Coordinates of C-alpha atoms and ligand atoms in Angstrom, one line a residue:
M6 CA 35.3 138.2 -82.0
N7 CA 33.7 140.9 -84.5
R8 CA 34.7 144.3 -83.7
S9 CA 33.3 147.6 -85.5
V10 CA 35.4 150.9 -85.6
L11 CA 34.0 154.0 -86.5
P12 CA 35.7 157.2 -87.8
A13 CA 37.1 159.8 -85.1
G14 CA 36.3 163.2 -85.1
E15 CA 39.7 163.8 -83.1
L16 CA 42.3 161.4 -82.1
S17 CA 44.5 163.1 -78.9
G18 CA 46.4 161.7 -75.9
T19 CA 49.1 159.6 -74.6
L20 CA 49.7 156.0 -74.7
S21 CA 52.4 153.6 -73.3
P22 CA 52.9 151.1 -75.9
P23 CA 52.8 147.3 -74.6
A24 CA 56.3 145.9 -74.0
D25 CA 58.5 145.1 -76.7
K26 CA 57.7 141.3 -77.7
S27 CA 61.3 140.5 -79.3
V28 CA 62.9 141.9 -76.4
S29 CA 60.6 139.9 -74.0
H30 CA 61.2 136.6 -75.9
R31 CA 64.8 137.3 -75.5
A32 CA 64.9 138.3 -72.0
A33 CA 63.5 135.0 -71.5
I34 CA 64.9 132.8 -73.8
L35 CA 68.8 134.1 -73.5
N36 CA 68.5 134.5 -69.5
S37 CA 67.5 130.8 -69.5
L38 CA 70.8 129.6 -71.0
A39 CA 72.5 130.1 -68.1
A40 CA 72.0 128.8 -64.5
G41 CA 70.2 131.7 -62.2
S42 CA 67.5 133.9 -61.1
V43 CA 66.5 136.9 -62.9
T44 CA 63.6 139.8 -62.9
V45 CA 62.2 141.2 -66.2
H46 CA 60.1 144.0 -65.2
N47 CA 57.6 144.9 -68.2
Y48 CA 57.7 141.3 -69.7
S49 CA 55.0 141.0 -73.1
E50 CA 51.5 140.0 -72.0
G51 CA 51.3 139.4 -75.4
A52 CA 50.2 135.8 -76.3
D53 CA 53.2 135.1 -78.2
C54 CA 55.4 135.7 -75.2
R55 CA 53.3 133.5 -73.1
S56 CA 54.0 130.5 -75.7
T57 CA 57.8 131.2 -74.9
L58 CA 57.7 130.6 -70.8
E59 CA 55.3 127.7 -71.6
C60 CA 58.3 126.0 -73.6
L61 CA 60.6 127.0 -71.3
R62 CA 59.0 125.6 -68.3
L63 CA 58.9 122.1 -69.9
L64 CA 62.6 122.6 -70.1
G65 CA 62.9 123.0 -66.4
V66 CA 62.8 126.8 -66.3
T67 CA 60.6 128.3 -63.3
A68 CA 58.7 131.6 -64.9
E69 CA 56.5 133.2 -62.3
V70 CA 54.6 136.4 -62.4
V71 CA 54.6 138.0 -59.5
N72 CA 52.1 140.8 -58.8
P73 CA 52.2 143.3 -56.3
A74 CA 50.4 144.1 -53.4
E75 CA 47.0 145.6 -53.5
G76 CA 47.2 149.3 -53.6
S77 CA 51.2 149.3 -54.6
E78 CA 52.5 151.5 -57.3
E79 CA 54.7 148.5 -58.1
E80 CA 54.0 146.8 -62.0
P81 CA 53.7 142.9 -62.3
K82 CA 57.4 141.3 -63.0
L83 CA 58.5 138.1 -64.0
V84 CA 60.8 136.1 -62.2
L85 CA 62.5 133.5 -64.1
T86 CA 64.9 130.9 -62.6
S87 CA 66.6 128.7 -64.8
P88 CA 68.9 125.4 -64.2
G89 CA 71.1 126.5 -67.1
L90 CA 71.2 125.0 -70.7
E91 CA 73.3 122.0 -69.4
N92 CA 70.6 121.1 -66.8
F93 CA 67.4 121.3 -69.1
N94 CA 65.4 118.0 -68.4
E95 CA 63.9 116.1 -71.6
P96 CA 60.1 117.6 -72.1
E97 CA 57.7 115.2 -71.7
T98 CA 55.5 116.3 -74.2
V99 CA 55.3 118.4 -77.2
L100 CA 56.6 122.1 -77.4
D101 CA 53.8 124.4 -78.4
A102 CA 54.8 128.0 -79.9
Q103 CA 51.2 128.3 -81.1
N104 CA 51.0 131.5 -83.2
S105 CA 54.8 132.5 -82.3
G106 CA 57.6 132.1 -85.3
T107 CA 60.0 133.7 -82.7
T108 CA 59.4 131.0 -80.2
M109 CA 59.8 128.4 -82.3
R110 CA 62.9 129.1 -84.5
F111 CA 64.5 130.5 -80.8
I112 CA 63.7 127.2 -79.0
M113 CA 65.1 125.2 -82.0
G114 CA 68.3 127.2 -81.7
L115 CA 68.5 126.3 -78.0
L116 CA 67.6 122.5 -78.6
G117 CA 70.2 122.1 -81.2
S118 CA 72.8 121.9 -78.2
T119 CA 70.5 119.7 -75.8
P120 CA 71.3 115.7 -76.2
F121 CA 67.4 114.6 -75.5
L122 CA 64.7 114.6 -77.8
S123 CA 62.1 117.2 -78.0
V124 CA 59.2 118.3 -80.8
V125 CA 58.2 121.5 -81.3
T126 CA 55.0 122.6 -83.5
G127 CA 52.6 125.2 -83.4
D128 CA 49.0 126.6 -84.3
R129 CA 48.1 126.4 -88.0
S130 CA 49.9 129.3 -89.4
L131 CA 52.9 128.7 -87.8
R132 CA 53.1 125.0 -89.3
A133 CA 52.7 126.2 -92.7
R134 CA 56.0 128.7 -91.8
P135 CA 59.5 127.8 -93.1
M136 CA 61.8 126.3 -90.7
G137 CA 64.3 124.5 -93.0
R138 CA 66.0 127.8 -92.8
V139 CA 66.9 126.9 -89.5
V140 CA 67.0 122.9 -89.7
Q141 CA 69.6 123.1 -92.6
P142 CA 72.6 125.0 -90.4
L143 CA 71.4 123.1 -87.3
R144 CA 72.3 119.7 -89.2
L145 CA 75.3 121.4 -90.5
M146 CA 76.7 122.1 -87.0
G147 CA 75.5 118.2 -85.9
A148 CA 72.0 118.4 -84.5
Q149 CA 69.4 115.9 -85.9
V150 CA 66.3 117.2 -87.2
M151 CA 63.3 115.3 -88.8
G152 CA 60.0 117.2 -89.7
R153 CA 57.1 117.4 -92.1
G154 CA 57.5 118.9 -95.6
S155 CA 61.0 117.3 -96.3
D156 CA 62.2 118.2 -92.5
S157 CA 61.2 122.1 -93.3
L158 CA 57.6 121.9 -91.2
A159 CA 56.5 121.7 -87.7
P160 CA 56.2 119.2 -85.9
L161 CA 59.6 118.8 -86.2
A162 CA 61.7 116.4 -83.8
I163 CA 65.2 117.6 -82.5
R164 CA 67.9 115.5 -80.8
G165 CA 70.8 118.1 -80.2
G166 CA 74.4 117.5 -79.3
D167 CA 77.7 118.2 -79.3
L168 CA 77.8 121.0 -82.3
N169 CA 80.2 122.2 -83.9
G170 CA 81.1 125.7 -85.1
I171 CA 80.7 126.6 -88.8
E172 CA 80.6 129.5 -91.2
Y173 CA 77.5 129.9 -92.8
T174 CA 76.1 132.4 -95.2
M175 CA 72.4 132.9 -94.5
P176 CA 69.7 133.0 -97.4
V177 CA 67.4 135.3 -95.4
A178 CA 68.0 138.8 -93.4
S179 CA 66.3 136.9 -90.9
A180 CA 66.5 137.6 -87.0
Q181 CA 64.9 134.8 -85.7
L182 CA 67.3 132.8 -87.6
K183 CA 70.4 135.0 -86.8
S184 CA 69.5 134.6 -82.9
A185 CA 68.8 130.5 -83.3
L186 CA 72.2 130.4 -84.9
L187 CA 74.0 132.7 -82.4
M188 CA 72.5 130.4 -79.4
A189 CA 73.7 127.2 -81.1
A190 CA 77.0 128.7 -81.7
L191 CA 77.2 129.8 -77.9
F192 CA 77.7 125.8 -77.1
A193 CA 79.1 124.8 -80.0
N194 CA 83.2 123.7 -80.4
G195 CA 85.2 126.1 -82.2
E196 CA 84.2 129.5 -83.8
T197 CA 81.3 130.4 -85.7
V198 CA 80.7 133.3 -88.7
L199 CA 77.4 134.2 -89.9
L200 CA 77.1 136.4 -92.6
Q201 CA 73.8 138.1 -93.3
P202 CA 72.9 139.2 -96.6
A203 CA 71.5 142.5 -94.5
L204 CA 71.2 144.2 -90.9
S205 CA 67.9 142.7 -88.9
R206 CA 67.1 143.6 -85.6
D207 CA 70.2 143.1 -83.4
H208 CA 68.3 142.7 -80.0
T209 CA 69.8 139.2 -79.5
E210 CA 73.6 140.5 -80.3
R211 CA 73.3 143.5 -77.6
M212 CA 71.9 141.0 -74.9
L213 CA 74.4 138.1 -75.7
R214 CA 77.1 140.6 -75.1
A215 CA 75.9 142.4 -71.9
M216 CA 75.9 139.2 -70.7
G217 CA 79.3 138.3 -71.2
A218 CA 79.1 136.3 -74.7
D219 CA 82.1 136.8 -77.0
V220 CA 80.1 137.8 -80.2
V221 CA 81.9 140.0 -82.6
E222 CA 80.4 142.2 -85.5
D223 CA 82.5 142.7 -88.4
G224 CA 80.1 144.8 -91.2
L225 CA 77.5 142.0 -91.9
A226 CA 79.6 139.6 -90.4
L227 CA 79.0 138.2 -87.2
V228 CA 81.7 136.0 -85.2
V229 CA 80.8 133.7 -82.0
R230 CA 83.5 132.2 -79.6
P231 CA 82.2 130.2 -77.3
G232 CA 83.8 129.8 -73.3
P233 CA 82.9 133.2 -71.5
K234 CA 80.7 132.3 -68.9
L235 CA 77.0 133.6 -69.3
T236 CA 75.4 136.0 -66.7
P237 CA 71.6 136.2 -66.4
M238 CA 70.7 139.8 -65.8
D239 CA 67.4 141.8 -64.8
I240 CA 65.7 143.6 -67.6
T241 CA 63.2 146.4 -68.1
V242 CA 61.4 145.9 -71.6
S243 CA 60.7 149.2 -73.3
G244 CA 57.5 149.9 -75.4
D245 CA 57.4 148.0 -78.8
I246 CA 57.9 150.4 -81.6
S247 CA 55.7 148.1 -83.8
S248 CA 52.8 148.4 -81.8
A249 CA 53.8 152.3 -81.5
A250 CA 53.4 152.2 -85.3
F251 CA 49.9 151.8 -85.4
W252 CA 49.4 155.1 -83.7
L253 CA 52.2 156.9 -85.3
V254 CA 50.5 156.2 -89.0
A255 CA 46.8 156.9 -87.2
G256 CA 48.1 160.3 -86.0
A257 CA 49.9 160.7 -89.3
V258 CA 46.4 160.2 -91.8
H259 CA 44.1 161.7 -89.4
P260 CA 43.1 165.2 -89.9
N261 CA 42.9 166.3 -86.1
A262 CA 45.4 164.4 -84.2
R263 CA 48.1 164.8 -81.9
I264 CA 49.5 161.7 -80.2
R265 CA 52.3 161.0 -77.6
L266 CA 53.6 157.7 -77.3
S267 CA 55.8 157.4 -74.2
N268 CA 58.9 154.8 -73.5
V269 CA 59.2 153.4 -76.9
G270 CA 62.4 151.5 -78.0
V271 CA 64.0 153.4 -80.9
N272 CA 66.6 150.9 -81.5
P273 CA 67.5 151.8 -85.2
S274 CA 67.6 148.3 -86.3
R275 CA 64.1 149.0 -85.9
T276 CA 63.3 152.4 -86.7
G277 CA 62.6 151.9 -90.5
V278 CA 59.2 152.9 -89.8
L279 CA 60.2 156.4 -88.6
D280 CA 62.7 157.2 -91.5
V281 CA 59.4 155.9 -93.9
L282 CA 57.0 158.0 -92.4
R283 CA 59.4 161.1 -92.4
D284 CA 60.2 160.4 -95.9
M285 CA 56.5 160.4 -96.6
G286 CA 56.2 164.0 -95.1
A287 CA 55.0 162.9 -91.5
S288 CA 55.5 164.9 -88.4
V289 CA 57.1 162.5 -86.0
T290 CA 59.4 164.0 -83.5
E291 CA 61.7 162.2 -80.5
Q292 CA 62.0 163.8 -76.9
N293 CA 63.4 162.3 -73.8
A294 CA 65.9 160.2 -75.7
R295 CA 67.8 157.8 -73.5
M296 CA 69.1 154.5 -72.9
E297 CA 67.9 151.4 -71.2
G298 CA 69.3 148.2 -70.4
G299 CA 71.7 148.5 -73.7
E300 CA 68.7 149.9 -75.9
P301 CA 67.8 153.2 -76.9
V302 CA 64.4 154.7 -75.8
A303 CA 62.5 157.7 -76.4
D304 CA 59.2 159.2 -76.1
L305 CA 57.4 159.9 -79.8
M306 CA 55.0 162.7 -80.8
V307 CA 52.8 162.8 -84.3
E308 CA 50.5 165.0 -85.7
S309 CA 48.1 165.2 -88.6
S310 CA 50.3 165.5 -92.0
E311 CA 50.0 165.8 -95.4
L312 CA 51.5 162.1 -96.7
R313 CA 53.0 161.6 -100.3
G314 CA 54.2 158.1 -102.1
V315 CA 57.1 156.8 -101.4
E316 CA 60.0 153.9 -102.7
I317 CA 60.6 151.2 -99.9
G318 CA 63.0 148.6 -100.6
G319 CA 66.3 147.2 -100.4
D320 CA 68.1 146.9 -96.9
M321 CA 65.2 149.2 -95.6
I322 CA 63.0 145.9 -95.9
P323 CA 64.6 143.8 -92.4
I324 CA 64.0 146.7 -90.4
V325 CA 60.7 148.1 -91.4
Q326 CA 58.9 144.3 -92.4
D327 CA 56.6 144.6 -89.4
E328 CA 55.3 147.7 -90.0
V329 CA 54.4 147.2 -93.8
P330 CA 50.9 146.8 -93.6
V331 CA 50.0 150.0 -91.6
L332 CA 52.4 151.6 -93.6
A333 CA 50.7 150.3 -97.0
L334 CA 47.3 151.9 -95.1
A335 CA 49.2 155.2 -95.3
A336 CA 50.1 154.9 -98.4
A337 CA 46.6 154.4 -99.8
L338 CA 45.6 157.8 -97.8
A339 CA 48.5 159.4 -98.9
R340 CA 48.7 161.6 -102.3
G341 CA 50.9 159.6 -105.4
T342 CA 52.2 156.0 -105.7
T343 CA 54.0 153.9 -103.2
T344 CA 56.0 150.6 -104.2
I345 CA 57.1 148.5 -102.1
R346 CA 59.8 146.0 -103.3
D347 CA 61.9 143.0 -101.9
A348 CA 59.3 142.1 -99.2
Q349 CA 58.9 138.2 -100.5
E350 CA 59.8 137.4 -96.6
L351 CA 56.0 138.7 -95.6
R352 CA 54.5 135.7 -97.3
Y353 CA 55.9 133.8 -94.5
K354 CA 54.3 136.0 -91.5
E355 CA 51.7 134.8 -89.3
S356 CA 49.5 135.5 -92.6
D357 CA 50.9 136.2 -96.5
R358 CA 50.9 139.8 -95.3
L359 CA 51.6 140.9 -99.1
H360 CA 48.1 139.3 -100.1
A361 CA 46.4 139.7 -97.1
T362 CA 46.8 143.6 -96.9
A363 CA 46.3 143.8 -100.5
T364 CA 43.1 142.0 -100.1
E365 CA 41.4 143.9 -97.1
L366 CA 42.8 147.6 -98.1
T367 CA 41.2 146.7 -101.6
K368 CA 37.6 145.9 -99.8
L369 CA 38.0 149.8 -98.3
G370 CA 38.4 151.3 -101.7
A371 CA 42.4 151.3 -101.9
K372 CA 44.1 150.9 -105.3
I373 CA 46.7 148.1 -104.5
S374 CA 48.5 145.5 -106.8
E375 CA 50.6 143.2 -105.7
L376 CA 54.3 142.3 -106.9
P377 CA 55.7 139.0 -106.6
D378 CA 58.0 140.8 -103.7
G379 CA 55.8 143.7 -102.6
L380 CA 53.1 146.1 -103.5
V381 CA 52.0 148.9 -105.5
I382 CA 49.7 151.7 -103.8
E383 CA 48.1 154.3 -105.5
G384 CA 46.9 156.8 -103.0
S385 CA 43.6 158.4 -103.0
G386 CA 43.7 160.1 -100.1
A387 CA 40.4 158.7 -98.7
L388 CA 38.8 155.2 -97.8
Q389 CA 35.4 153.8 -97.4
G390 CA 34.3 151.7 -94.4
G391 CA 33.2 148.0 -95.2
A392 CA 33.7 144.4 -93.7
C393 CA 36.8 143.1 -93.5
D394 CA 38.9 140.2 -92.1
S395 CA 42.2 140.1 -90.2
H396 CA 43.3 137.0 -91.4
G397 CA 44.3 135.6 -88.2
D398 CA 46.9 138.6 -88.2
H399 CA 47.4 140.5 -85.4
R400 CA 49.2 143.2 -87.3
L401 CA 46.6 143.0 -90.2
A402 CA 43.7 143.4 -87.5
M403 CA 45.5 146.6 -85.9
T404 CA 46.0 148.6 -89.8
L405 CA 42.2 147.4 -90.1
G406 CA 41.5 149.0 -86.7
I407 CA 43.2 152.3 -87.7
A408 CA 41.6 152.2 -90.9
G409 CA 38.5 152.8 -89.3
L410 CA 39.5 155.9 -87.4
V411 CA 39.9 157.5 -90.9
T412 CA 37.5 156.0 -93.6
R413 CA 34.3 157.7 -94.1
E414 CA 31.9 155.0 -92.6
A415 CA 32.7 152.0 -89.9
V416 CA 35.1 149.3 -90.3
D417 CA 33.9 146.2 -89.1
I418 CA 37.0 143.5 -88.7
A419 CA 36.2 139.8 -88.4
D420 CA 38.6 137.7 -86.2
A421 CA 39.4 141.0 -84.0
D422 CA 40.7 139.6 -80.9
V423 CA 43.7 137.8 -82.7
V424 CA 45.7 141.3 -81.2
D425 CA 46.1 139.7 -78.1
I426 CA 49.2 138.3 -79.7
S427 CA 51.1 140.9 -79.1
Y428 CA 48.8 143.7 -78.1
P429 CA 46.0 142.5 -75.8
G430 CA 45.2 146.4 -74.6
F431 CA 45.1 147.4 -78.4
W432 CA 41.2 148.1 -78.6
G433 CA 40.8 149.9 -75.3
D434 CA 44.0 152.0 -76.1
L435 CA 41.7 153.2 -79.6
D436 CA 39.1 154.0 -77.9
S437 CA 41.0 156.4 -75.4
L438 CA 42.1 158.2 -78.1
R439 CA 39.0 159.3 -79.4
G440 CA 38.6 163.0 -78.6
D441 CA 34.8 163.1 -79.5
Ligands
S3P16 C1 61.7 138.8 -84.7 C2 62.1 138.7 -86.3 C3 61.6 139.3 -86.8 C4 59.8 139.7 -87.1 C5 59.2 139.1 -85.8 C6 60.2 139.1 -84.8 C7 62.1 138.9 -84.0 O1 61.5 138.1 -88.2 O2 59.0 139.8 -88.3 O3 58.0 140.1 -86.0 O4 61.8 139.2 -82.5 O5 63.4 138.2 -84.0 P1 62.5 137.6 -89.0 O6 63.2 136.7 -88.5 O7 61.9 137.4 -90.2 O8 63.1 138.6 -89.1

């Protein structure tokens, strides 16, 4: 589906961004490790989180979305009942993670400890993404894994088993890799020590600890001791800051904007986008800070701002990486130069996000050059309309949608319904902010 976005004279209103995709995946997968039944409130309605439920069902987990009675004020909820990892069944067919890297890498970590044969695959984009980073340590722990591309690409066949704990230096600061290994470590014999090159999102550590797991942080090292029984727990998922980021940029770059975003997760391992936008001069404030289910949550306010170029790199990258496409748009509309470095991991996302972002924003008149590990963006203060393509990447489709609100003419986006991966209500929310 194509979508045409016209410039807006004003942006105003309140939005509740959709449920956090990362926390939703974890609520379903980590709770399934232990036997029991739990309720997840505000589970993400995005396609990625549905892929996770499909994979869990094939292993023997019951995952049922319960809709409230007509007229009730209640929201739909997800009820999960798991027999526990020890009682999972051999899946009859292939586990299909579709477009979701989080689903595939997490499920691989879980299958490291199951003694039967499973095959995992995904859509064309996911089948091209690197899985060797998970395969190698799982093999060191004792799992058998084979796949395409010298065992680094899906489809991958896994026969897990009696794993042994390892000390492992992670080659990339990836929360998906870290989470896969934390799950494998919970069912291994002996202690596992993971050494991270930099901090990445820590929802898995927080949730596992809350469920009773022995996961200790020592600087960038994580020490896991198997043993304690995991207790599944009910979870209420807050709004996704990676989805809120589109409105934060829209509000900051639009000359006549005031937007309130309620109930957004502000875990410090996710809030790099707030730091970068404030550094650029954006007016973003937090209100009603509170804790929900072990995660910090707040309401965010953003207003029209004059933005300037900044340097983004180093340890900031893992905590801002999903927001780089929309920050590149902010940089193109700012004054001065923005340099993004150390972001080579973005080449292995749903698209090569450095190349795809540079290509599409260039079509709108932005001055962007690619570095092997980043982007250099000369801010020009204004962009023109034009025809663009999402490259099948939800975050790029939404970035181009935000561009359309501030460009001089309409922006036409091909393959725009890919936003359903993380934010099915995105286009409706965009229209609801128009004050004209
Ligand atoms: C995610 C981790 C990130 C991020 C992805 C979701 C997660 O990837 O890009 O959208 O939920 O763990 P990395 O594994 O590269 O950190």
